[in-house]
XYZ file of C-alpha atoms in Angstrom:
563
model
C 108.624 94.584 90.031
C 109.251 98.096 88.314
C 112.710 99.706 90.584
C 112.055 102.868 92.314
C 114.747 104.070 90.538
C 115.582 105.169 87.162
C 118.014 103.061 85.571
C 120.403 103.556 82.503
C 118.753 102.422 79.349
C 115.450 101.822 80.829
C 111.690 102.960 79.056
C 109.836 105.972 81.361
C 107.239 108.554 80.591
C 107.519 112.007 81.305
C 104.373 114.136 81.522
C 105.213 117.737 80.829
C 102.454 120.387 82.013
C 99.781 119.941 78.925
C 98.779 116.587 80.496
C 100.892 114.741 77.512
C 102.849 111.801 77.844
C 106.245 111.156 76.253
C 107.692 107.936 76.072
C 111.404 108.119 76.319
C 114.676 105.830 76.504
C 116.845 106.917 79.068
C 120.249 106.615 77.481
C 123.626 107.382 79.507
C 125.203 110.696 78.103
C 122.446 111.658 75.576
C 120.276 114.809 75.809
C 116.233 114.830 76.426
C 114.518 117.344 74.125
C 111.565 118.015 75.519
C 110.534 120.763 72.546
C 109.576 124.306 74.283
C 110.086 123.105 77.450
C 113.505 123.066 76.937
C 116.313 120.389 77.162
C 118.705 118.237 79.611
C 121.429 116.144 80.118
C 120.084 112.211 81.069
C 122.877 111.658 83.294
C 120.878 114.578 85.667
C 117.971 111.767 86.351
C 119.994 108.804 85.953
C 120.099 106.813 89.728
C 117.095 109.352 90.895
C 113.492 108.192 92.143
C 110.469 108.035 90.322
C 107.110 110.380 90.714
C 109.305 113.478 91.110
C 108.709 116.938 89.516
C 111.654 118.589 88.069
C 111.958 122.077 86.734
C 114.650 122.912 83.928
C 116.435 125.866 84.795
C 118.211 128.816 82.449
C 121.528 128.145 81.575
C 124.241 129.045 83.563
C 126.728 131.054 82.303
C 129.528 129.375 80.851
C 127.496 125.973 80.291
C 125.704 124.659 77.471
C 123.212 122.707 78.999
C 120.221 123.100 81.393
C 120.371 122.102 85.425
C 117.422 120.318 86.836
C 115.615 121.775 90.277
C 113.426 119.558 92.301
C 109.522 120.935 92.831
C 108.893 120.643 96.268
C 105.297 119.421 97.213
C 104.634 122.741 99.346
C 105.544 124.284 95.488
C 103.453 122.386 93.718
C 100.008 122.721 95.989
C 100.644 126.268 96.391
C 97.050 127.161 95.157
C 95.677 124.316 96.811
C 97.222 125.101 99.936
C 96.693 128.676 99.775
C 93.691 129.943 102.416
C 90.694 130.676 100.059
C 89.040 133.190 102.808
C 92.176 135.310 103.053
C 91.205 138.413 100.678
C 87.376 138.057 100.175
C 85.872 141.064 98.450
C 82.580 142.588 100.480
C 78.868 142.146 99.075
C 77.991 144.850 96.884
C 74.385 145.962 98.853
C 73.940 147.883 95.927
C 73.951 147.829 91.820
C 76.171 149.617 90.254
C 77.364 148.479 86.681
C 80.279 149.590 85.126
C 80.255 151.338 82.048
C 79.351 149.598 79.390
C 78.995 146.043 81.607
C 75.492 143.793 81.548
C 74.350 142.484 84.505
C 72.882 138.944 83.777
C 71.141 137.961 86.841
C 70.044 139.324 90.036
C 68.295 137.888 93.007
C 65.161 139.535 95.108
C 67.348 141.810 97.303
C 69.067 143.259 94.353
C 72.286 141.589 95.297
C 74.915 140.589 92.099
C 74.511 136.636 91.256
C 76.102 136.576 88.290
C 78.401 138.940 86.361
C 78.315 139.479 82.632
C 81.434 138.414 80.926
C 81.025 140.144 77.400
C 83.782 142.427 78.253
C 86.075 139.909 79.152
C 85.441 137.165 76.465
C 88.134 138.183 73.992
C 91.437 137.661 76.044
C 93.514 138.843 73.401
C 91.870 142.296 73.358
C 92.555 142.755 76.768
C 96.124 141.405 76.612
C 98.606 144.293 76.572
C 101.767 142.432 76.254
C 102.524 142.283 72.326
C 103.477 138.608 70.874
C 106.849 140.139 69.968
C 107.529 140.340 73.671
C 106.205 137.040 74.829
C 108.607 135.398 71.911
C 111.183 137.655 73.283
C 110.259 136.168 77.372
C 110.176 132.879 75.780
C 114.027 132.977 74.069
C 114.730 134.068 77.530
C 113.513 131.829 79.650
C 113.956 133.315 82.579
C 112.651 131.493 85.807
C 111.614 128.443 84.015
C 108.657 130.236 82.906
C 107.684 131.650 85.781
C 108.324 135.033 85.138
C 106.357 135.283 81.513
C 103.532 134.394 83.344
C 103.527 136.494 85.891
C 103.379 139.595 82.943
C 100.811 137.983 81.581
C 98.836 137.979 84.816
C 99.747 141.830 85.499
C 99.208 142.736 81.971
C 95.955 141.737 81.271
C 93.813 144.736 82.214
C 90.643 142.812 83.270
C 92.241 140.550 85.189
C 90.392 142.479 88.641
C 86.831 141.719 86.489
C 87.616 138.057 86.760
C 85.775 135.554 88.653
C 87.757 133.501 91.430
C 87.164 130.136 89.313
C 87.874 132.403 85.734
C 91.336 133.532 87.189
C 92.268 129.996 88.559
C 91.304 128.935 85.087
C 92.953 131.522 83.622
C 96.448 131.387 85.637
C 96.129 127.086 85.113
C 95.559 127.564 81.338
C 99.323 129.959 81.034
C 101.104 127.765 83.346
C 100.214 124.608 81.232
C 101.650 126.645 77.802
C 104.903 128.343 79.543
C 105.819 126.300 82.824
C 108.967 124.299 82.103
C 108.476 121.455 84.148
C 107.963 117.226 83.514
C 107.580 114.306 85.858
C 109.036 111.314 85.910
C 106.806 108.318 85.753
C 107.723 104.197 85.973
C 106.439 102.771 82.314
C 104.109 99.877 83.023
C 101.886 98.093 81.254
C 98.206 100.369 81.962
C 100.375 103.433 81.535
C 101.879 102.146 78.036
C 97.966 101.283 77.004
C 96.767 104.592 78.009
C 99.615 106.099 76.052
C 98.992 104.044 72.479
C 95.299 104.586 73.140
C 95.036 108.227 73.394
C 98.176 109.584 71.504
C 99.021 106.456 69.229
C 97.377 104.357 66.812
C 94.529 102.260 68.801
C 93.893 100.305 66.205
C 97.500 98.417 66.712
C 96.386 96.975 70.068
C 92.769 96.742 69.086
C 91.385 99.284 71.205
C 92.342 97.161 73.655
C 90.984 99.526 77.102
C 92.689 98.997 80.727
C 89.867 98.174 82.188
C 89.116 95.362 79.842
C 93.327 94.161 79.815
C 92.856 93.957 83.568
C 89.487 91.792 83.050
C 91.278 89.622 80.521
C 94.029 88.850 82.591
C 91.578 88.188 85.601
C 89.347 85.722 84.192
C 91.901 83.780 82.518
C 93.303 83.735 86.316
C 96.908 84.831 85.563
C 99.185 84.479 88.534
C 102.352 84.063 89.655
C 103.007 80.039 88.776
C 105.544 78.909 91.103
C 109.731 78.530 91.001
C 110.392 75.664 88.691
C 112.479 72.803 90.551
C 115.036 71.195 89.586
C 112.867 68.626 87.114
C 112.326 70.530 84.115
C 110.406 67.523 82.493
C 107.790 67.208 84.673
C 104.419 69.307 84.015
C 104.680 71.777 87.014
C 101.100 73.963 86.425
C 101.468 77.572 85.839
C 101.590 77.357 82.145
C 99.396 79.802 80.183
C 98.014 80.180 76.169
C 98.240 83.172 74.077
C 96.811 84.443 71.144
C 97.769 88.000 70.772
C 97.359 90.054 68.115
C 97.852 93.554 70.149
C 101.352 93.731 69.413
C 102.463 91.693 72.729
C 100.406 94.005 75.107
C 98.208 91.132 75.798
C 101.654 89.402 76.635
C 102.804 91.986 78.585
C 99.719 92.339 80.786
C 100.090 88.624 81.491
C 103.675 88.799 81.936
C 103.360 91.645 84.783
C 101.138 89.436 86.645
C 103.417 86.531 86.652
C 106.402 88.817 87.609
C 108.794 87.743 84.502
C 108.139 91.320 83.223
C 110.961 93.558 84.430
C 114.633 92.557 84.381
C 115.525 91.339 88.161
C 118.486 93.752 89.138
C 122.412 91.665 89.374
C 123.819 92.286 92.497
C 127.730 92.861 92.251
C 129.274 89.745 93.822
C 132.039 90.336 95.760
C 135.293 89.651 94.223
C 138.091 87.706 95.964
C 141.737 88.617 95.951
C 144.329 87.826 93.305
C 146.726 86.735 95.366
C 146.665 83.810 97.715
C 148.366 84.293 101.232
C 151.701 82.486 101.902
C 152.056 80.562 104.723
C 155.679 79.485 105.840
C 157.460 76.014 104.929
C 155.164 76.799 101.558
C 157.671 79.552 99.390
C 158.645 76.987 97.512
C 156.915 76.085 94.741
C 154.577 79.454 95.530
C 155.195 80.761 91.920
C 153.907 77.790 90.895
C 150.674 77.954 92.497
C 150.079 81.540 91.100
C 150.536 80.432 87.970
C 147.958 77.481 88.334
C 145.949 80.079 89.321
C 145.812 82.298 86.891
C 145.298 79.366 84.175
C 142.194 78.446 86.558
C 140.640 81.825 86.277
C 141.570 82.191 82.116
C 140.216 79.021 81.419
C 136.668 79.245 80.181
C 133.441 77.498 81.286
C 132.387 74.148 80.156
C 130.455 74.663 76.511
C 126.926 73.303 77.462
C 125.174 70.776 75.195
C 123.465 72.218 72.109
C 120.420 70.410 72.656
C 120.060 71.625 76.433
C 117.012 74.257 75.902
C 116.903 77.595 78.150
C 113.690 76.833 79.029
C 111.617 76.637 81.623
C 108.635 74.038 82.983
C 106.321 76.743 84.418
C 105.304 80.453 85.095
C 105.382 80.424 81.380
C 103.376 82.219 78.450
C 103.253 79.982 75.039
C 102.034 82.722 72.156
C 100.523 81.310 69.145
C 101.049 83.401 66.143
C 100.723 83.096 62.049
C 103.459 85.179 60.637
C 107.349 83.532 60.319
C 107.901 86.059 63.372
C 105.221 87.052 66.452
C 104.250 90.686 66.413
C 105.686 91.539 69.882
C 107.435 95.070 69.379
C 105.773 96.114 72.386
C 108.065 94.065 74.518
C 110.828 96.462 73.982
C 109.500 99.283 76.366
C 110.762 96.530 78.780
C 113.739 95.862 77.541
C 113.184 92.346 75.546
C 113.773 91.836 72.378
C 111.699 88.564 70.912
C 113.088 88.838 67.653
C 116.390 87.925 68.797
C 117.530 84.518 69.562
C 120.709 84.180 71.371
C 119.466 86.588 74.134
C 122.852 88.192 75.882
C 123.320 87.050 79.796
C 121.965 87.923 82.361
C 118.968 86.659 80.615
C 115.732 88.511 80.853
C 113.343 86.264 82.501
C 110.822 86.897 79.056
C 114.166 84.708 77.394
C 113.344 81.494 80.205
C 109.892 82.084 80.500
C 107.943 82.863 76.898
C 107.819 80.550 74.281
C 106.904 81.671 70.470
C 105.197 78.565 67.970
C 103.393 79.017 64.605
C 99.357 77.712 64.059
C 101.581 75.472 61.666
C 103.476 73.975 64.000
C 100.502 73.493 66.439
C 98.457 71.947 64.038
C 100.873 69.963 61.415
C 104.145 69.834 62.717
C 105.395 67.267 60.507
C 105.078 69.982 57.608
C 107.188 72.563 59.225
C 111.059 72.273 57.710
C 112.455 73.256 60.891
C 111.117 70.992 63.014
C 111.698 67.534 61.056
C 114.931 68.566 59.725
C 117.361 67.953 62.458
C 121.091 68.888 61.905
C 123.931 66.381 60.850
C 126.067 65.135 63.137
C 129.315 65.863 63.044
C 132.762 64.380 65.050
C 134.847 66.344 67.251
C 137.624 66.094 64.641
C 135.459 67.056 61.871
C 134.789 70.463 64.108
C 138.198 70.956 64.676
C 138.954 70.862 60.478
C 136.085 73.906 60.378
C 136.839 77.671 60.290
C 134.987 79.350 62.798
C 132.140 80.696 61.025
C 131.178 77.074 59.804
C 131.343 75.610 62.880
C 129.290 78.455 64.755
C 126.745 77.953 62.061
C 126.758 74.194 63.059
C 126.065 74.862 67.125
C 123.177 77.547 66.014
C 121.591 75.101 63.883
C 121.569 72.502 66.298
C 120.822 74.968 69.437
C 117.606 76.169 67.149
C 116.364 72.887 66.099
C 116.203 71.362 69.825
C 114.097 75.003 71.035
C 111.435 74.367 67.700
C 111.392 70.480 68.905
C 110.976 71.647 72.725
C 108.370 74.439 71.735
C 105.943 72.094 69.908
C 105.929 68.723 72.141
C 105.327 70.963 75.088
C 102.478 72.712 73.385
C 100.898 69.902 71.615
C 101.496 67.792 75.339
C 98.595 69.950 76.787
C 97.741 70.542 80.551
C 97.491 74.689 80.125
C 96.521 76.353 83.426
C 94.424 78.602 80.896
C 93.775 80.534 77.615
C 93.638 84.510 76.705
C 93.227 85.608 73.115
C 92.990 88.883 71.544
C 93.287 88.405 68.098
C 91.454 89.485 64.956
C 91.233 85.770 63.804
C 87.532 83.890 64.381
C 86.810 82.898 67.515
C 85.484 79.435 66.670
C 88.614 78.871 64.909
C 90.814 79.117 67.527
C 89.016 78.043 70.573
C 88.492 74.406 68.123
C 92.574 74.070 68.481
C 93.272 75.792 71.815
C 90.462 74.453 74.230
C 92.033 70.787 73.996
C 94.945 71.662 74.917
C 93.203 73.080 78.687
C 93.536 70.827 81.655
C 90.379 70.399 83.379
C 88.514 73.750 84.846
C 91.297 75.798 83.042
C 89.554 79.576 82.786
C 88.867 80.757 79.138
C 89.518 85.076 78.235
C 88.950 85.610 74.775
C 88.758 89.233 74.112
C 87.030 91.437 71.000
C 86.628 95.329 70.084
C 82.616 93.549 68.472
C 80.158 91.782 70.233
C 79.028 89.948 67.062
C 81.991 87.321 66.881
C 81.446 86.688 70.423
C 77.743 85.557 70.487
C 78.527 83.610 67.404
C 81.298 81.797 69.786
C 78.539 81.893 72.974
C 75.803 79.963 70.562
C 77.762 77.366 70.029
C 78.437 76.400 74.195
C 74.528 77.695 74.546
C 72.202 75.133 76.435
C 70.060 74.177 73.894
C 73.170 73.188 72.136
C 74.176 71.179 74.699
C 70.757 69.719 75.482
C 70.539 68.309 71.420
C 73.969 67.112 71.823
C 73.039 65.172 74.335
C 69.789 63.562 73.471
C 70.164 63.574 69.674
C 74.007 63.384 68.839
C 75.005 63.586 65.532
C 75.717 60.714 63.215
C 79.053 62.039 62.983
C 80.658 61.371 66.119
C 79.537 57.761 66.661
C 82.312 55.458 67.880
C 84.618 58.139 68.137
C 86.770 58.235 71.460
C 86.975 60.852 74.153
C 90.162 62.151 72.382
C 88.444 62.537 68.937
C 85.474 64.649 70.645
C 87.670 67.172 71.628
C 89.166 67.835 68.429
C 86.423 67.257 66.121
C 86.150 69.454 63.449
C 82.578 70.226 63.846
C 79.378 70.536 61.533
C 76.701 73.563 60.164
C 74.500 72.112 63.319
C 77.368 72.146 65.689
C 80.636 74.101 64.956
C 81.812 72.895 68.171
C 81.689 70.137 70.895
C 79.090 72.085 72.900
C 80.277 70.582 75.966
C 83.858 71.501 76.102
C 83.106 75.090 77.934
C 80.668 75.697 80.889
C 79.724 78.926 82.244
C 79.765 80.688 79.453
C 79.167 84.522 79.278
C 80.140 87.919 77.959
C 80.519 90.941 79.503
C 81.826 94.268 79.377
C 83.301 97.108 81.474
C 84.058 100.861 80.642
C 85.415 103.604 83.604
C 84.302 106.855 82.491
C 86.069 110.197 83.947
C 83.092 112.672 85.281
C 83.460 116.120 85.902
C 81.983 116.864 89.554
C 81.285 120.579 90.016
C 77.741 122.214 91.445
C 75.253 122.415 88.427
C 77.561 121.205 85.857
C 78.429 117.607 86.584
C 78.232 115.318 83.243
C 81.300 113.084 81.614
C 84.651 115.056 80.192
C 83.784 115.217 76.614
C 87.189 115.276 75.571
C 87.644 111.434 75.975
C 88.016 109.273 72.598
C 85.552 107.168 71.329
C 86.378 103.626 69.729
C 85.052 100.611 70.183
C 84.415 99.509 74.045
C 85.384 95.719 74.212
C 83.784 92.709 75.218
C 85.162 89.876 77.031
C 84.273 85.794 76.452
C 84.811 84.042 79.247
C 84.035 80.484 80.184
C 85.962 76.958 82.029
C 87.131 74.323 80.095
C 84.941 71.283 80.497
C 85.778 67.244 80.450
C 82.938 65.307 79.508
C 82.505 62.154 81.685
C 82.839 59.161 79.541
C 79.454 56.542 79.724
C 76.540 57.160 81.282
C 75.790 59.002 84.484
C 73.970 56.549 87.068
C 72.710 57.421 90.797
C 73.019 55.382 93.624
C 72.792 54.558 96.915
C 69.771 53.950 99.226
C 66.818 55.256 98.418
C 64.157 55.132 101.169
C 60.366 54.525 100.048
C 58.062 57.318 101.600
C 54.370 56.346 102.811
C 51.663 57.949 100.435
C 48.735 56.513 101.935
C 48.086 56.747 105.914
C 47.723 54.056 107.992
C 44.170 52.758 108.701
């Protein structure tokens, strides 16, 4: 859950009055440059809620920085608030144009409908305040902005000619360039998307939209899996498959859902006193139990075994990736670094709960080095001999070895509550390596930017595929076991076991913004393109083994009545 707080060294995103987003660090005793909008200390928004508006102020004499001033709401809905019917101008009965002014359109009674705007189209004309003085207001600064545009407003000298909606537009369009004032918004996951999708690269998470995240992690039934017990080795549930290739915002997405995202908060435990009380008939030999105490409190925990693994049993996410190192850099807008092995304490719950293994070591373990090479063993003595940098070495080694050898016997065990993928790599491919490792009626995501991979995927789980499997199998696969089936490599006329998935489909889903006024309602044209997304989804299926046989009593109807 995101705190409703901001904390020190934590990811948020400020939207300053143009509508754009910044993503920032908030780092104790650093300074937020927020470009013409000014700057501020961090330590001013440290420790203060989220969703507020904050104005940066001049600088007070004497100071070299910038004080922050909370927008009230009254403040911010000012126009919103303010009573439309309070100066309304009176009908004109009759026609009188100004000099040089066009009247577009009239109605039958000779009333005004609409007012020609060529005098008023070039602003700039009309603008009497010279650019050397709005630099000059600028430098200033004075009232956060405010003031510049109010000389804009009563320096334009057509500003009376203006239509209501042209001077809301107007005043809106001045605020947004000279207002210095930001917002403070929590960074989750849809906001981080929105922000890499309209001001990043969207090519790095593979134009990966919220609406279709959301679907992904919805159809693949992502949930919160449970508290593991006190039995790490047995299967618990709540263990899901990954295939990301979105730079872990797939992982993330997931990750929210299952509440291992954010770093739980530490609560301070309280600390007992140094000294012990005294009772009397006990001064003797007090001293004494000081000192015991104090060699109690320096003494340092038990070292834990190198092959105990951090580790969880469920509510966890297993990526699959095909690099030396998963692509996850998105995980650091929350704080975890997967690159990093010996995570510092208090462990994020991404260091318990994720687990990172190669297509290698899925698929041919006993050619990965790391996984068949365990470390030598060595005698308590022998450590002793060692200089410290040898014998850390030795516990790393050992520590790393038992995580690879956890990692892949998990994996290749099986029994995954379900499977999202949103990778570049063919479909077929994967699902031929991933779907065995389902449990029965585990839900099936696989995401794409094109359709075309996807129906090539879909054709092979289609029912005619099935129905030929069925009646006319293919010489292939005769006397192969259950367990064969599932992993069979597959043929031109059958990629795949065409009865491993049911319920196969594809589908897609776009939210488009609309602009809603009278006579000129159509879609904001100012939203990017890119590709939409479609979404595979289907349930892992289990054959029944022999042949499927009804019974039970069977009553004979009458066809012929009774003479």
């Amino acid at each position: 859950m995101v705190p409703e707080t901001i904390l020190p060294n934590q990811w948020v995103a400020l939207r300053l009055p143009n509508d754009t987003m910044r993503i920032l660090q908030i780092i104790p005793n650093t300074t937020i440059s927020l470009g013409k909008y000014g700057s501020f200390p961090t330590n001013l928004i440290i420790d203060r809620p989220f969703h507020l508006t904050w104005e940066v102020q001049d600088k007070r004499e004497g100071e070299n920085y910038s004080r922050l001033r909370v927008v009230s709401a009254k403040e911010l809905n000012a126009d919103i608030l303010a009573d439309p019917n309070a100066e309304t101008a009176e009908p004109e009965d009759v026609i009188v144009p100004d000099e040089g002014e066009e009247l577009a359109l009239v109605d039958e009674k000779g009333e005004i409908v609409i007012r020609s705007n060529r005098e008023i189209i070039d602003d700039s004309a009309r603008q009497t305040l010279k650019t050397e003085e709005i630099e000059e207001l600028k430098r200033k600064g004075a009232s956060a902005g405010k003031e510049l545009i109010a000389k804009l407003l009563l320096s334009h000298t057509a500003i009376d000619q203006k239509t209501e909606y042209s001077l809301a537009k107007y005043k809106l369009l001045k605020t947004k360039k000279y207002i210095r004032r930001f917002t403070v918004y929590p960074l989750d996951v849809p906001q981080l998307a929105q922000w890499l999708l309209e001001e990043r690269d969207a090519s790095r998470i593979l134009d990966m939209r919220q609406e279709l995240m959301a679907l992904a992690a919805c159809w693949a039934d992502v949930h919160f899996g449970g508290s593991p017990c006190e039995d790490n080795a047995a299967s618990q549930g709540g263990r899901w498959l990954v295939v990301d290739d979105t730079g872990g915002l797939l992982v993330a997405s997931m990750a929210e859902r299952m509440d291992i995202l954010n770093q739980k908060p530490v609560e301070d435990a309280p600390t007992e006193p140094d000294a012990t009380p005294v009772v009397e008939g006990q001064q003797e030999g007090s001293h004494d139990n000081s000192e015991a105490a104090k060699q109690s409190k320096k003494r340092p925990p038990p070292r834990k075994s190198d092959f105990d693994v951090p580790y969880v049993s469920t509510n966890t996410i297993t990526v699959i990736h095909g690099q030396t190192q998963p692509n996850l850099s998105l995980l650091k807008y929350f704080n975890f670094d997967s690159t990093n092995p010996n995570q510092p304490q208090p462990y994020h719950p991404l260091a318990t709960n994720l687990m990172l293994i190669s297509w290698l070591q899925l698929l041919s373990p006993e050619d990965d080095e790391a996984y068949n090479s365990k470390p030598p063993e060595a005698t308590p003595e022998e450590l002793a001999s060692w200089k410290t940098n040898r014998r850390g070495n030795y516990h790393r080694k050992r520590r790393r070895w038992a995580r690879i050898r956890h990692v892949i016997d998990t994996t290749r065990a099986g029994s995954f509550s379900g499977l999202a993928v949103a990778s570049t790599m063919d479909p077929i491919s994967i699902v031929r390596h991933t779907v065995p490792l389902l449990a029965g009626g585990a839900p099936v995501a696989i995401y794409s930017p094109t359709i075309e991979p996807l129906t090539q995927l879909a054709d092979c789980f289609s029912v005619a595929r099935r129905a030929a499997w069925v009646s006319n199998p293919p010489a292939e696969i005769e006397d192969k076991t259950q367990e064969e089936l599932e992993r069979w490599e597959g043929s031109d006329e059958f990629p795949l076991n065409p009865t491993l998935l049911l319920g196969v489909n594809i589908q897609t889903s776009r939210a488009r913004r609309w602009q809603v006024l009278p006579g000129r309602t159509h879609p904001f044209m100012m939203g990017r393109g890119g590709a939409d997304g479609f979404l595979l989804t289907g349930w892992r299926a289990i054959p029944v083994e022999g042949k499927v046989e009804a019974r039970g009593k069977f009553k004979r109807r009458k066809t012929e009545a009774a003479s």
